Tab-separated table of C-alpha atoms in Angstrom:
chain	number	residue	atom	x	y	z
A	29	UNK	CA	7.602	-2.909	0.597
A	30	UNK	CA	7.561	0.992	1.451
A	31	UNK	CA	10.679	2.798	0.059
A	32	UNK	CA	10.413	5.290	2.174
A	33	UNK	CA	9.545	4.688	5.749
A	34	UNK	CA	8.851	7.253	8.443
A	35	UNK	CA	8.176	5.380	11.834
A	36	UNK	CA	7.247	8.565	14.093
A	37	UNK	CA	3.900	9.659	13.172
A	38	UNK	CA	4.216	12.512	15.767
A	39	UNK	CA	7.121	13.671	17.577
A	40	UNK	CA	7.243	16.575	20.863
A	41	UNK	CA	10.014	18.780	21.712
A	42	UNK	CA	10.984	21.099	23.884
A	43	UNK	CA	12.132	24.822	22.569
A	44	UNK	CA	15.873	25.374	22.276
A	45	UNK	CA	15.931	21.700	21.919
A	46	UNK	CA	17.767	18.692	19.507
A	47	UNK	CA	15.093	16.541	17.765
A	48	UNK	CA	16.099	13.682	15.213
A	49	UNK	CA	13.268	12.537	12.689
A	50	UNK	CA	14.096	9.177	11.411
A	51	UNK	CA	13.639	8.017	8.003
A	52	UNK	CA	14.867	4.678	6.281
A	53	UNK	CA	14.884	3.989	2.633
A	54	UNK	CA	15.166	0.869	0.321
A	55	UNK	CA	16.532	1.247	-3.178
A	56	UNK	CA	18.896	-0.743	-5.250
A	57	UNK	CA	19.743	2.014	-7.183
A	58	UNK	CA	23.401	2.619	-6.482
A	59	UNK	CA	22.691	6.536	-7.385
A	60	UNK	CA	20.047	8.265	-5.724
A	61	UNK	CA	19.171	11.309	-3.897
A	62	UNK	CA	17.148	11.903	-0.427
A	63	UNK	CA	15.237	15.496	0.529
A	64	UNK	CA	14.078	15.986	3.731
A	65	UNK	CA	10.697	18.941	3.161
A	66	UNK	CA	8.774	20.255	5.316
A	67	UNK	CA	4.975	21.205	5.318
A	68	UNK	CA	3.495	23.827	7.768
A	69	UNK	CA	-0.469	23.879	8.096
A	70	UNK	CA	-0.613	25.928	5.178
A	71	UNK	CA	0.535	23.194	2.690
A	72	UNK	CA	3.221	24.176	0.925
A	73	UNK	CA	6.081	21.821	0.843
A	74	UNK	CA	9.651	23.512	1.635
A	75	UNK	CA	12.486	22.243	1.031
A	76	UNK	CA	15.218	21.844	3.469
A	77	UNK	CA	18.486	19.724	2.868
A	78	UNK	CA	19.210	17.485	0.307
A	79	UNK	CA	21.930	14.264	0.550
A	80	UNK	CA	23.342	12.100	-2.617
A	81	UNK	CA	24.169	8.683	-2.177
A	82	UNK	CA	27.966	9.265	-3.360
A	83	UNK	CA	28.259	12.346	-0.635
A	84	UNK	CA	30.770	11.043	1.655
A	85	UNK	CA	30.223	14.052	4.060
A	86	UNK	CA	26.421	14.451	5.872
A	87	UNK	CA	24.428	17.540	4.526
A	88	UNK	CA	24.741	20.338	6.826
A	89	UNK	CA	21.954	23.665	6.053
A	90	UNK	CA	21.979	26.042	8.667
A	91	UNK	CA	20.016	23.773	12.028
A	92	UNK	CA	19.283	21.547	9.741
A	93	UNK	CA	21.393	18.302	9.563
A	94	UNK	CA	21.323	14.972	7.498
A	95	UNK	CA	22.533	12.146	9.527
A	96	UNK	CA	23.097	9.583	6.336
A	97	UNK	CA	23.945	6.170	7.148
A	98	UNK	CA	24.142	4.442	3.526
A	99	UNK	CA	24.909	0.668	5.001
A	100	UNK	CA	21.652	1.201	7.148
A	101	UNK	CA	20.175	3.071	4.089
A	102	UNK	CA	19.217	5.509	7.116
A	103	UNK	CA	19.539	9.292	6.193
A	104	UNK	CA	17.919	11.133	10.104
A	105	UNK	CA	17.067	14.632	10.028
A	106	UNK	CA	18.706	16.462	12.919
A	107	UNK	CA	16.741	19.885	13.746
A	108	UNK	CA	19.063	21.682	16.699
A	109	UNK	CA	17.683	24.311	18.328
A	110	UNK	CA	13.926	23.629	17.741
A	111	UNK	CA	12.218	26.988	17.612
A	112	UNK	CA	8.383	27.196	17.425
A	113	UNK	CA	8.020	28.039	13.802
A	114	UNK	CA	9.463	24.248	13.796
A	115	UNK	CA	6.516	22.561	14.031
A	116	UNK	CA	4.951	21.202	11.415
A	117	UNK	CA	5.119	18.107	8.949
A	118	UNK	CA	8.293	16.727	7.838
A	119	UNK	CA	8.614	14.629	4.962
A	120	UNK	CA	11.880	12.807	3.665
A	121	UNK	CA	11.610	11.632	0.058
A	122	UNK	CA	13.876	9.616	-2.229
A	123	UNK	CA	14.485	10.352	-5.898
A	124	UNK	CA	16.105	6.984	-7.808
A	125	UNK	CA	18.287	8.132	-10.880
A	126	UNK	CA	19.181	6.127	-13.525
A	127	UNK	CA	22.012	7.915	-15.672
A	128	UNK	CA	20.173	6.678	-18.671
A	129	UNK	CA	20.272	10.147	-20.485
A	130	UNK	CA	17.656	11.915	-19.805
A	131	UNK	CA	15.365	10.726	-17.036
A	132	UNK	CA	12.916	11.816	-15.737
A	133	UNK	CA	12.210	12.857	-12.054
A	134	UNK	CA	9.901	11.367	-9.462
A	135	UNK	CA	10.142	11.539	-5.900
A	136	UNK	CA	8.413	9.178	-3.274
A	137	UNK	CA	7.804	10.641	-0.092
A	138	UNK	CA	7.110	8.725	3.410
A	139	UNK	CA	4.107	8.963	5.356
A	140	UNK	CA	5.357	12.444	6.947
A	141	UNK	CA	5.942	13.052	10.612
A	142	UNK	CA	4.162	15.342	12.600
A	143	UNK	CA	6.529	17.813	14.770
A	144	UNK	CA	5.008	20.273	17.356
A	145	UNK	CA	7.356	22.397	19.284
A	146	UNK	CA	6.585	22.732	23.078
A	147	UNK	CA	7.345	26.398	24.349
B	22	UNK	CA	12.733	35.325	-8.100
B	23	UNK	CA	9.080	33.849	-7.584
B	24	UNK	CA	8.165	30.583	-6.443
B	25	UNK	CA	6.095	28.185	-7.775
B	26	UNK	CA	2.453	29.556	-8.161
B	27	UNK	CA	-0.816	27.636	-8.474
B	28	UNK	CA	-4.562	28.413	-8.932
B	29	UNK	CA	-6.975	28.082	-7.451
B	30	UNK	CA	-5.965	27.721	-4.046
B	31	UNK	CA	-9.273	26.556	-3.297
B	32	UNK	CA	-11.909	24.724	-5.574
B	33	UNK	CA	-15.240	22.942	-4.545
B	34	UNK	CA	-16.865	20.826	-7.418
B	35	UNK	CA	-19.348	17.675	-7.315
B	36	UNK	CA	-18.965	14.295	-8.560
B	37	UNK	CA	-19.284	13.986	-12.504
B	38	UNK	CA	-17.604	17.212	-12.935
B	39	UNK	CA	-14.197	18.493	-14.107
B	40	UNK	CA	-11.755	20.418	-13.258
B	41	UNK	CA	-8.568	22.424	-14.234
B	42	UNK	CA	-5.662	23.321	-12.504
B	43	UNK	CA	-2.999	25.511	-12.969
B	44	UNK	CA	0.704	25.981	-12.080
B	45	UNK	CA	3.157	28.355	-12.771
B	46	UNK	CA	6.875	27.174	-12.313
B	47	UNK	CA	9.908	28.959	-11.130
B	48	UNK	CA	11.384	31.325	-13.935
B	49	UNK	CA	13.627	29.514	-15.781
B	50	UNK	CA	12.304	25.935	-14.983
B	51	UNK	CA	11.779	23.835	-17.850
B	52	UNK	CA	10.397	20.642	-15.504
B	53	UNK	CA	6.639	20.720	-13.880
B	54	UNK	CA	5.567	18.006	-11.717
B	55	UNK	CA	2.165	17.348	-10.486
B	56	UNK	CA	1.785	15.410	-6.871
B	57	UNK	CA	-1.662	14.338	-4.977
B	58	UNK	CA	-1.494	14.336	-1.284
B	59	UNK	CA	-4.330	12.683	1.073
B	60	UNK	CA	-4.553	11.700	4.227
B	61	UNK	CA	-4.981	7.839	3.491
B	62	UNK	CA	-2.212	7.441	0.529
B	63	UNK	CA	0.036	9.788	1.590
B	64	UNK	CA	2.090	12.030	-0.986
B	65	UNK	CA	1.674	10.081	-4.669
B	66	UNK	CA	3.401	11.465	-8.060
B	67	UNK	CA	1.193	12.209	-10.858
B	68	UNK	CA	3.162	13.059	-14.002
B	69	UNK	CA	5.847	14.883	-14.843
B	70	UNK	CA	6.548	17.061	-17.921
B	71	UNK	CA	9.576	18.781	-19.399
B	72	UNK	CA	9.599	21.252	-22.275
B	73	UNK	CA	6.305	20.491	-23.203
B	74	UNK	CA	6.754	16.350	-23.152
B	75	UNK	CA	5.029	14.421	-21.029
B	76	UNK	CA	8.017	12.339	-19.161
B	77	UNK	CA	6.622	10.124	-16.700
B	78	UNK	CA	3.326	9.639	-15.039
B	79	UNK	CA	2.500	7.668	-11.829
B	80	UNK	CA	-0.062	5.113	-11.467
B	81	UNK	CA	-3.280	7.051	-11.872
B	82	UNK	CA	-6.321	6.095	-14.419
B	83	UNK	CA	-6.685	8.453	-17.921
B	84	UNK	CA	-9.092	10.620	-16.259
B	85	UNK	CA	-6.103	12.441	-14.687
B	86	UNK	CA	-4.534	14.587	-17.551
B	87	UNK	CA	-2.096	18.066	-17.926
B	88	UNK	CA	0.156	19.598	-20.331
B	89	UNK	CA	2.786	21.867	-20.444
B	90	UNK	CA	2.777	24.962	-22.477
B	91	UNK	CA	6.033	26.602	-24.273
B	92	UNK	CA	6.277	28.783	-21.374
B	93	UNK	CA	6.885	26.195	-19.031
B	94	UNK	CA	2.906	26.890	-17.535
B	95	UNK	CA	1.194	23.501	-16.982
B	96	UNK	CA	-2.194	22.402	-16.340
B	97	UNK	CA	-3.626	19.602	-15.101
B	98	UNK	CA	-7.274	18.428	-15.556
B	99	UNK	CA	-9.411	15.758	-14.246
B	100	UNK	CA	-12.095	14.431	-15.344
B	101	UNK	CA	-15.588	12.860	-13.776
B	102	UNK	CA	-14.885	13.900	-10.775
B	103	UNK	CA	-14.923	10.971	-7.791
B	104	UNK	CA	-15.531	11.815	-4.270
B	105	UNK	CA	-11.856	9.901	-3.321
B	106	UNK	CA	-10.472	12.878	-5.552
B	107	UNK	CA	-10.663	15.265	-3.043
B	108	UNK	CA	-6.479	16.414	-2.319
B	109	UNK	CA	-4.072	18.924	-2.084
B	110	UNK	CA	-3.236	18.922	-5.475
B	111	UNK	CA	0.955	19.644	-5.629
B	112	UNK	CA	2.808	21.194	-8.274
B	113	UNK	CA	6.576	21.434	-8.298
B	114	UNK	CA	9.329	22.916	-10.466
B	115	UNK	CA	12.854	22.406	-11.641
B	116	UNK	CA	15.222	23.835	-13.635
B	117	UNK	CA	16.308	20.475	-15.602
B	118	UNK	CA	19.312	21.694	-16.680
B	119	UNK	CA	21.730	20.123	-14.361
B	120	UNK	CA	20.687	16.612	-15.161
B	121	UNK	CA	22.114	14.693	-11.677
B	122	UNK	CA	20.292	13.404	-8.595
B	123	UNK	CA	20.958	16.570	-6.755
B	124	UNK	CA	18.503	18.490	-8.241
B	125	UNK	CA	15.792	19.924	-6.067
B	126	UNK	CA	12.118	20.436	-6.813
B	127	UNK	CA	10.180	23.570	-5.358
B	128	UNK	CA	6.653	23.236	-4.743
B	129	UNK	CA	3.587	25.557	-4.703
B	130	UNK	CA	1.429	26.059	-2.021
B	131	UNK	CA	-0.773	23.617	-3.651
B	132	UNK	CA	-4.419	23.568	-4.617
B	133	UNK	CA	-7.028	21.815	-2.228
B	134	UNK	CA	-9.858	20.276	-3.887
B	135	UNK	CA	-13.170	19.142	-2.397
B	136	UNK	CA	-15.159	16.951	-4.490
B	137	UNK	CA	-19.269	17.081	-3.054
């Protein structure tokens, strides 16, 4: 099974506009952490929000929001006010921690989905 | 500060060949990781490596290899070169000093790699 699943290959939306990108995870790691990146055609990855599995409160980072539902093991990525520098690939990844000294870090990404901002 | 440099940005090589890459992390990261992205498996993880030590490595054969130097530079190298290695070849940084799940990784702009 996919840990990381990211059912919108491509996603539209208007300028000035609210667009959710979905992303569901499976872990039974009771400590983890989920990133939300975001590629534009050039390749790099940036990062935009992070959310740990024992925040009570949803990451907020500027338009960037996390919408985490942990019974759901859902954690959305809410972009408000899409601008057209928004498009691009988004990526939400999951990094599974073990407190067993020191670990080591991994993240697995989902398949991405592909945002294009309509002027 | 800088971010995360790699080179080449762009490298064209034929099968039976090999190939080094190089990243430079963020100053003052201790943790390099090394990611291969293609368009029919998606974002994988390669290895990881921390203060020199190799500390995990995904689920790639031998012929994938890299190190980490004592000033947190890392290379990674593969060998015989197969056509289904052509990637964007991701390398990402951090600090390891804060040891919990909210640490962040910064990546490079990556290095794309077309295997003739």
């Amino acid at each position: 099974a996919q840990k990381i699943t990211q059912t919108q290959p491509g996603m539209f939306v208007q300028e000035k506009e609210a667009v959710t990108l979905d992303c569901t995870y499976d872990t039974s790691d009771q400590s983890y952490g989920l990133f939300w990146y975001k590629q534009p055609s050039s390749g790099e990855m940036i990062f935009l929000i992070y959310q740990g599995s024992y925040d009570e409160q949803n990451a907020t980072e500027g338009r960037y929001s996390l919408n985490f539902q942990k019974a759901r093991k859902s954690a959305n990525l809410v972009i408000s006010a899409s601008q057209l520098g928004d498009s691009a690939m988004y990526f939400c990844a999951m990094r599974e921690y073990s407190y067993s000294g020191a670990g080591s870090y991994q993240l697995t990404f989902g398949k991405g989905t592909k945002l294009s901002v309509i002027p | 500060k800088a971010g995360v440099t790699q080179t080449p940005r762009y490298l064209i090589k034929t099968r039976g060949q090999q190939v080094t890459l190089s990243c430079s992390p963020i100053s003052g990261h201790r943790s390099v990781s090394w990611y291969q992205q293609t368009p029919g498996q998606g974002l994988q993880f390669l290895f990881e490596y921390f203060s020199e030590t190799q500390r995990n490595k995904g689920n790639f054969p031998g012929r994938f290899s890299g190190r980490q130097f004592s000033n947190s530079r890392s290379e990674m190298n593969v060998s015989t070169l197969e056509l289904g290695d052509s990637a964007l070849y991701l390398c990402a940084s951090r600090s390891g000093t804060s040891g919990g799940p909210q640490e962040t990784q910064y990546f490079g702009p990556g290095t794309r790699l077309l295997v003739l």
